[in-house]
PDB file of C-alpha atoms in Angstrom:
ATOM      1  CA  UNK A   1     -64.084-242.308 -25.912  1.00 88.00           C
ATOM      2  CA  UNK A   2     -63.990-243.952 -22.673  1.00 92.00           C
ATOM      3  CA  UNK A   3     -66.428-246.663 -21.463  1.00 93.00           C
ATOM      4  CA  UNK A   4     -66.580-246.023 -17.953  1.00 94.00           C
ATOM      5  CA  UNK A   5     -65.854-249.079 -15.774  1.00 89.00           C
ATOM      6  CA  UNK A   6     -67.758-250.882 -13.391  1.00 88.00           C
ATOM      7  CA  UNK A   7     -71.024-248.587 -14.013  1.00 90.00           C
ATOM      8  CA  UNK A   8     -69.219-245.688 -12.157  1.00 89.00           C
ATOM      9  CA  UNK A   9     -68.761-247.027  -9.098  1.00 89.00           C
ATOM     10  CA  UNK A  10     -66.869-245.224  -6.401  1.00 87.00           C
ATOM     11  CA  UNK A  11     -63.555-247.178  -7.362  1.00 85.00           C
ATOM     12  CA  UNK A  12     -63.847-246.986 -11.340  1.00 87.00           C
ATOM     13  CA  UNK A  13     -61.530-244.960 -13.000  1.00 87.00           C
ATOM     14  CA  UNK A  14     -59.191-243.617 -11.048  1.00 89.00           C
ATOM     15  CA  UNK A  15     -57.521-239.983 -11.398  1.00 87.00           C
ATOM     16  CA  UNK A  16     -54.337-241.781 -12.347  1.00 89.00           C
ATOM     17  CA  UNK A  17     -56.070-243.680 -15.255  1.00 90.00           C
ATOM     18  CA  UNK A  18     -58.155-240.586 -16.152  1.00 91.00           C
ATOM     19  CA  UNK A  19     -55.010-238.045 -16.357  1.00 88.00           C
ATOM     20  CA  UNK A  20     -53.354-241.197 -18.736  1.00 88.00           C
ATOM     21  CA  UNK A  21     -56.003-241.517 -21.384  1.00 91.00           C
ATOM     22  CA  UNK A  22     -57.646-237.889 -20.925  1.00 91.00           C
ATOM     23  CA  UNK A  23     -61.191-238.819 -22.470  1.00 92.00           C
ATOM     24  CA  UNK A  24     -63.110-236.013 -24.390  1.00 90.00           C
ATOM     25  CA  UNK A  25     -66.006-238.567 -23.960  1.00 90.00           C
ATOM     26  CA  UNK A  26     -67.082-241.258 -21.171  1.00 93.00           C
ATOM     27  CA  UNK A  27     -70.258-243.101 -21.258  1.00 94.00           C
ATOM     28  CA  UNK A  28     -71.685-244.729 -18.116  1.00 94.00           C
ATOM     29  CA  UNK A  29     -73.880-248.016 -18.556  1.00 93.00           C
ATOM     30  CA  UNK A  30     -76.434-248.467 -15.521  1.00 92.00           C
ATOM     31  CA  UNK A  31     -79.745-248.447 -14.929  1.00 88.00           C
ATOM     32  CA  UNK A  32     -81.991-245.661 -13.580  1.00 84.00           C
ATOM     33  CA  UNK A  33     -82.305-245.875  -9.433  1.00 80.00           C
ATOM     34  CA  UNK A  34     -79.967-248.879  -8.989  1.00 81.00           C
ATOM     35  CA  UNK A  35     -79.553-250.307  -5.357  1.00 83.00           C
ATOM     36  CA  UNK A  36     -75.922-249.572  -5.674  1.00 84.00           C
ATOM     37  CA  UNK A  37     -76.072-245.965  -6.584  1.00 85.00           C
ATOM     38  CA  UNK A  38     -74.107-245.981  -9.959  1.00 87.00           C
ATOM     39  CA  UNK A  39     -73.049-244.033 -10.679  1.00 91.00           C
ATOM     40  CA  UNK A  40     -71.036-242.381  -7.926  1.00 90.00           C
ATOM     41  CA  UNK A  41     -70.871-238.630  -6.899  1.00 88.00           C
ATOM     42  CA  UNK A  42     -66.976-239.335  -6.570  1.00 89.00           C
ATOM     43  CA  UNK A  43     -66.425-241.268 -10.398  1.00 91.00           C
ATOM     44  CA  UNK A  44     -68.874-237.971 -11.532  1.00 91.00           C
ATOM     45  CA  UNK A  45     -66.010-235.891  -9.791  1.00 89.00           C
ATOM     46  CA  UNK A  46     -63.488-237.164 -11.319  1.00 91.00           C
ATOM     47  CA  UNK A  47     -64.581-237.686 -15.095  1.00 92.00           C
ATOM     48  CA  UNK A  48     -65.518-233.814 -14.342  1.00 87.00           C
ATOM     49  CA  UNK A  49     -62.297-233.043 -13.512  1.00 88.00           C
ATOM     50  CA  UNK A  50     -60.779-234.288 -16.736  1.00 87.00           C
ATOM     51  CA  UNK A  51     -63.165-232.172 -18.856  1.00 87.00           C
ATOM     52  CA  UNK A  52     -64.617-235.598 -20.242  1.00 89.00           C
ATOM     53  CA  UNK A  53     -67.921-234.885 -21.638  1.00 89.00           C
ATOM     54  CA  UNK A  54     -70.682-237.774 -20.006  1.00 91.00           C
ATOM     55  CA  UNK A  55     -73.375-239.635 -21.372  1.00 92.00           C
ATOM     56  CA  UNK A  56     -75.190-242.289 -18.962  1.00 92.00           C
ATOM     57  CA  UNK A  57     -77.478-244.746 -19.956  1.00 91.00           C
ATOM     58  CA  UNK A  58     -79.344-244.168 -17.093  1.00 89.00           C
ATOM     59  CA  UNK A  59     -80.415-240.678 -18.210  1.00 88.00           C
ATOM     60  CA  UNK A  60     -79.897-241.103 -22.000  1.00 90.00           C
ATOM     61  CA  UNK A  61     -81.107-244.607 -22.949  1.00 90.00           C
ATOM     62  CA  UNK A  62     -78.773-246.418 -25.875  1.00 92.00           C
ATOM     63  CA  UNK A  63     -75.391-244.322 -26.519  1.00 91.00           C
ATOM     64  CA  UNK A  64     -75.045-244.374 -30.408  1.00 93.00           C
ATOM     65  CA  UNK A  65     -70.959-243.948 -31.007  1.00 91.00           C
ATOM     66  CA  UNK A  66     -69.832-243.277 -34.328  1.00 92.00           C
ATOM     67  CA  UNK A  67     -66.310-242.794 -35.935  1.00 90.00           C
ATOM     68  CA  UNK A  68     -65.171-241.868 -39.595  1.00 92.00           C
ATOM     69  CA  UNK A  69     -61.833-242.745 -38.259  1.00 90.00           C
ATOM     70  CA  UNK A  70     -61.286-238.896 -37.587  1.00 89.00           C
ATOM     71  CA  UNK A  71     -63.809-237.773 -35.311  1.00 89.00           C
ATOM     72  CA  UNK A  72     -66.239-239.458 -33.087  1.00 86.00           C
ATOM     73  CA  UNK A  73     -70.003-238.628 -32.499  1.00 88.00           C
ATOM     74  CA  UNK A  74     -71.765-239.132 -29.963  1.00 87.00           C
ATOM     75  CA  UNK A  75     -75.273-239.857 -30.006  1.00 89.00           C
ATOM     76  CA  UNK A  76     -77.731-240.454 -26.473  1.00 87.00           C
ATOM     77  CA  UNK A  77     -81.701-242.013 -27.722  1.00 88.00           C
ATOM     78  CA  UNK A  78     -83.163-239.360 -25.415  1.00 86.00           C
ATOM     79  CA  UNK A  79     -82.724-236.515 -22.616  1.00 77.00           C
ATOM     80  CA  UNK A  80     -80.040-234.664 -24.881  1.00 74.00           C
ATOM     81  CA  UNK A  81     -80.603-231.808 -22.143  1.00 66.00           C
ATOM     82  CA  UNK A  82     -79.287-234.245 -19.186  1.00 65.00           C
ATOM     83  CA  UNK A  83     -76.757-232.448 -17.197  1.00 59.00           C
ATOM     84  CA  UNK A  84     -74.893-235.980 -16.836  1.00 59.00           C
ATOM     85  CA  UNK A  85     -71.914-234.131 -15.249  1.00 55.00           C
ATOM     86  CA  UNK A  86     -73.482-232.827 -12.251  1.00 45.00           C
ATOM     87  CA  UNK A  87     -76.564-235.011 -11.417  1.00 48.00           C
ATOM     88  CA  UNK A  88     -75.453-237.914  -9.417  1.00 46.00           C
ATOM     89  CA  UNK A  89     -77.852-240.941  -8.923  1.00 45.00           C
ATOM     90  CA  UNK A  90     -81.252-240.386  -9.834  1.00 41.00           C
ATOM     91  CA  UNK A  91     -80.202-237.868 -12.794  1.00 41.00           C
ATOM     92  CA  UNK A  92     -80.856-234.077 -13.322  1.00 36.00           C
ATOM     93  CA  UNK A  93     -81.218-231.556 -16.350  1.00 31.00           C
ATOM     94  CA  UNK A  94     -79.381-228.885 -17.783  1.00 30.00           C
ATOM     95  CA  UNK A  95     -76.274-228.495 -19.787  1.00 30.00           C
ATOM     96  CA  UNK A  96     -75.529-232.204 -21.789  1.00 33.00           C
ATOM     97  CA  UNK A  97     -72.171-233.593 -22.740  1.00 35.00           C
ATOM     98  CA  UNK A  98     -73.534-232.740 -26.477  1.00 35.00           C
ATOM     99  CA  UNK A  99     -73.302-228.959 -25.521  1.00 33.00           C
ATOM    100  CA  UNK A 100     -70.243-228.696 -23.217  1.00 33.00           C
ATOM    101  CA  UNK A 101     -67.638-228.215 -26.246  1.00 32.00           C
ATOM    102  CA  UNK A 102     -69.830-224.768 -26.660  1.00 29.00           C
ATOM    103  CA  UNK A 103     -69.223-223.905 -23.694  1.00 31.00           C
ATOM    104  CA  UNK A 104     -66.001-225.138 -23.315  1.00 31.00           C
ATOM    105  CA  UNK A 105     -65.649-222.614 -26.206  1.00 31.00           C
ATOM    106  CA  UNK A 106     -67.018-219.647 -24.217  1.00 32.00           C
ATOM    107  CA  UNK A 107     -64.708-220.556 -21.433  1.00 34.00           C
ATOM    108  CA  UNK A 108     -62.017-220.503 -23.222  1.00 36.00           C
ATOM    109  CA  UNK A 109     -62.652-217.265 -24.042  1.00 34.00           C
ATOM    110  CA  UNK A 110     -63.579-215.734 -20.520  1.00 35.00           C
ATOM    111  CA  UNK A 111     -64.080-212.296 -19.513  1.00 35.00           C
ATOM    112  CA  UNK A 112     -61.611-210.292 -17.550  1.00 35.00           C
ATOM    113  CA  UNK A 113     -64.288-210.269 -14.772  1.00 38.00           C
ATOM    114  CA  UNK A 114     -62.822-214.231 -14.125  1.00 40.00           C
ATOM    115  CA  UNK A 115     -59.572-212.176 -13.508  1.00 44.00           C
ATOM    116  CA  UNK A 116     -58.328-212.567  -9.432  1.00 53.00           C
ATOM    117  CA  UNK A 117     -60.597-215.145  -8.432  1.00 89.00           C
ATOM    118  CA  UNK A 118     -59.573-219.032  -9.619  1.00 92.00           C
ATOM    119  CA  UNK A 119     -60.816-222.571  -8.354  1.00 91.00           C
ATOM    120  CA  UNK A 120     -58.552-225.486  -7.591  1.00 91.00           C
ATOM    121  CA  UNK A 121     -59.090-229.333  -6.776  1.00 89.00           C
ATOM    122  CA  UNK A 122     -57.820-230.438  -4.133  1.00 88.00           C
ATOM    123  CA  UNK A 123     -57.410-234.080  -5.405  1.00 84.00           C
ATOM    124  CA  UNK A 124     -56.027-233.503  -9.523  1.00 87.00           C
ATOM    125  CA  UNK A 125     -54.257-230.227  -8.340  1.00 90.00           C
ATOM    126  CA  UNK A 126     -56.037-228.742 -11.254  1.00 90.00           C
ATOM    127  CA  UNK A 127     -57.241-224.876 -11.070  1.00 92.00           C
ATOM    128  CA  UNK A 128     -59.677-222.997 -13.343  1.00 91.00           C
ATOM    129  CA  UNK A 129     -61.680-220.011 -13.992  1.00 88.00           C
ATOM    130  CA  UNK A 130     -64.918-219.737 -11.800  1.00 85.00           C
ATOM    131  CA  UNK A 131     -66.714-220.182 -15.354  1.00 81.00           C
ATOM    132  CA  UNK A 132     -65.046-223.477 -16.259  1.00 82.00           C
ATOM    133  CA  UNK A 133     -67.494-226.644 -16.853  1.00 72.00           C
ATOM    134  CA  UNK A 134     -65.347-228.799 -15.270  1.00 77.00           C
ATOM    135  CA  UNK A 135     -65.305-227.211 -11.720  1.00 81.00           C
ATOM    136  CA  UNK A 136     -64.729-229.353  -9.089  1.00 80.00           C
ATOM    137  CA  UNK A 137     -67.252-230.803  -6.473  1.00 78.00           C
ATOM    138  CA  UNK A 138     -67.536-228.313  -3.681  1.00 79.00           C
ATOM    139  CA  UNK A 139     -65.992-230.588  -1.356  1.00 81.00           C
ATOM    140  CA  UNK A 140     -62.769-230.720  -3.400  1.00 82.00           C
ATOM    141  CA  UNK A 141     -62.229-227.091  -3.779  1.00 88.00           C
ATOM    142  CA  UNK A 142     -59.551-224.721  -2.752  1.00 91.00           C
ATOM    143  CA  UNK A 143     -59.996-220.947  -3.791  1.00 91.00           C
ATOM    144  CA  UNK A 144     -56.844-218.962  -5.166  1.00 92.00           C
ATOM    145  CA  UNK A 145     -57.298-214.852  -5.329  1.00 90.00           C
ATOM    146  CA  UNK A 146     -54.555-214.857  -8.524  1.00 91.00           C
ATOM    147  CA  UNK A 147     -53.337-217.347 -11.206  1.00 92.00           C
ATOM    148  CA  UNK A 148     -50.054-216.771  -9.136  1.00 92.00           C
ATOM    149  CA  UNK A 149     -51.516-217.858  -6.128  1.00 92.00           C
ATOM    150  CA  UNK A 150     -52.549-221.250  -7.735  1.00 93.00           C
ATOM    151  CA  UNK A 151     -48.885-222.363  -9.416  1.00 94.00           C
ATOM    152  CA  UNK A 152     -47.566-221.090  -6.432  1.00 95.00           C
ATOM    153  CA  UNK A 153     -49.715-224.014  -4.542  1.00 94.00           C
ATOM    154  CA  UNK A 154     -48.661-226.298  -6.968  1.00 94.00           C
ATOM    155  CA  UNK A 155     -51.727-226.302  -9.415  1.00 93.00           C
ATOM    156  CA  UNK A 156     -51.466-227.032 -12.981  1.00 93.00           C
ATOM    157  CA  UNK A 157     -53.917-224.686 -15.449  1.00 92.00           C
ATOM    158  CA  UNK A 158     -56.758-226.991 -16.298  1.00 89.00           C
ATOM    159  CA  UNK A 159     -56.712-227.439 -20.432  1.00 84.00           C
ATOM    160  CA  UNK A 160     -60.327-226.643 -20.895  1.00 81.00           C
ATOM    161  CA  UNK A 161     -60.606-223.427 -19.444  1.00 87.00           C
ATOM    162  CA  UNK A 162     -56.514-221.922 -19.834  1.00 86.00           C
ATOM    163  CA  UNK A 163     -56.912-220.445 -16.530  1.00 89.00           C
TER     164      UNK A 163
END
């Protein structure tokens, strides 16, 4: 579990930090509609990119963490449904960190209509399958036609999705 420095600001936790302590979970404290814009479209990027699933306080209220010293739970007062991944500032709904292992699950376990088409990011030199919930921003996107193609670019499979 990773808290999230600096309420997500455009310089918190940087893709050398992230690919160090790989969080499954990341929590973002700020409040809703800050004058700052916590927290950033690029930390969002970039916790997506590792696969970490995100709760923000923003969206969620309290974060309720709990460990029996083998697993950890996660627990967000409301908004369960926030897609905290995707929605930048000002929040958004769909898919929540709670969910994501499911479909991490399903992604996993792709069809063969994912075959010949696979995503890269520019910036982790990650690539995935076009169903991954980790994709990349848009912006940080390179397309690959095979899995060949990718390695060949020098793009490591991402570990959520086994591209």
């Amino acid at each position: 579990m990773l808290k999230v420095a600096h309420h997500g600001s455009a310089g918190s936790s940087c893709y050398a930090f992230l690919r160090s302590a790989l969080p499954r979970n990341a929590v973002i404290s700020c409040s809703a509609d800050n004058s700052y814009g916590h927290p950033t479209d690029a930390a969002l990027s970039r916790l997506r990119d590792c696969g970490a699933k995100v709760f923000r306080t923003d969206m969620q209220g309290d974060i309720v963490v709990e460990s029996d010293g083998e697993t950890v739970t996660m627990t967000p007062a409301r908004n369960a449904d926030a897609d905290t991944l995707a929605a930048g500032p000002g929040g958004g709904s769909g898919v929540s960190g709670a969910s994501s292992s499911a479909e991490s699950a399903s992604s996993d376990s792709a069809s063969s209509s994912d075959e010949g088409s696979y995503i890269g990011n520019a910036n982790s030199k990650k690539f995935h399958r076009p169903s991954c919930f980790t994709l990349p921003a848009e912006h940080n996107r390179v397309y690959f036609g095979s899995r060949d193609e990718a390695v060949a670019a020098g793009m490591a499979p991402c570990k959520r999705c086994n591209p």
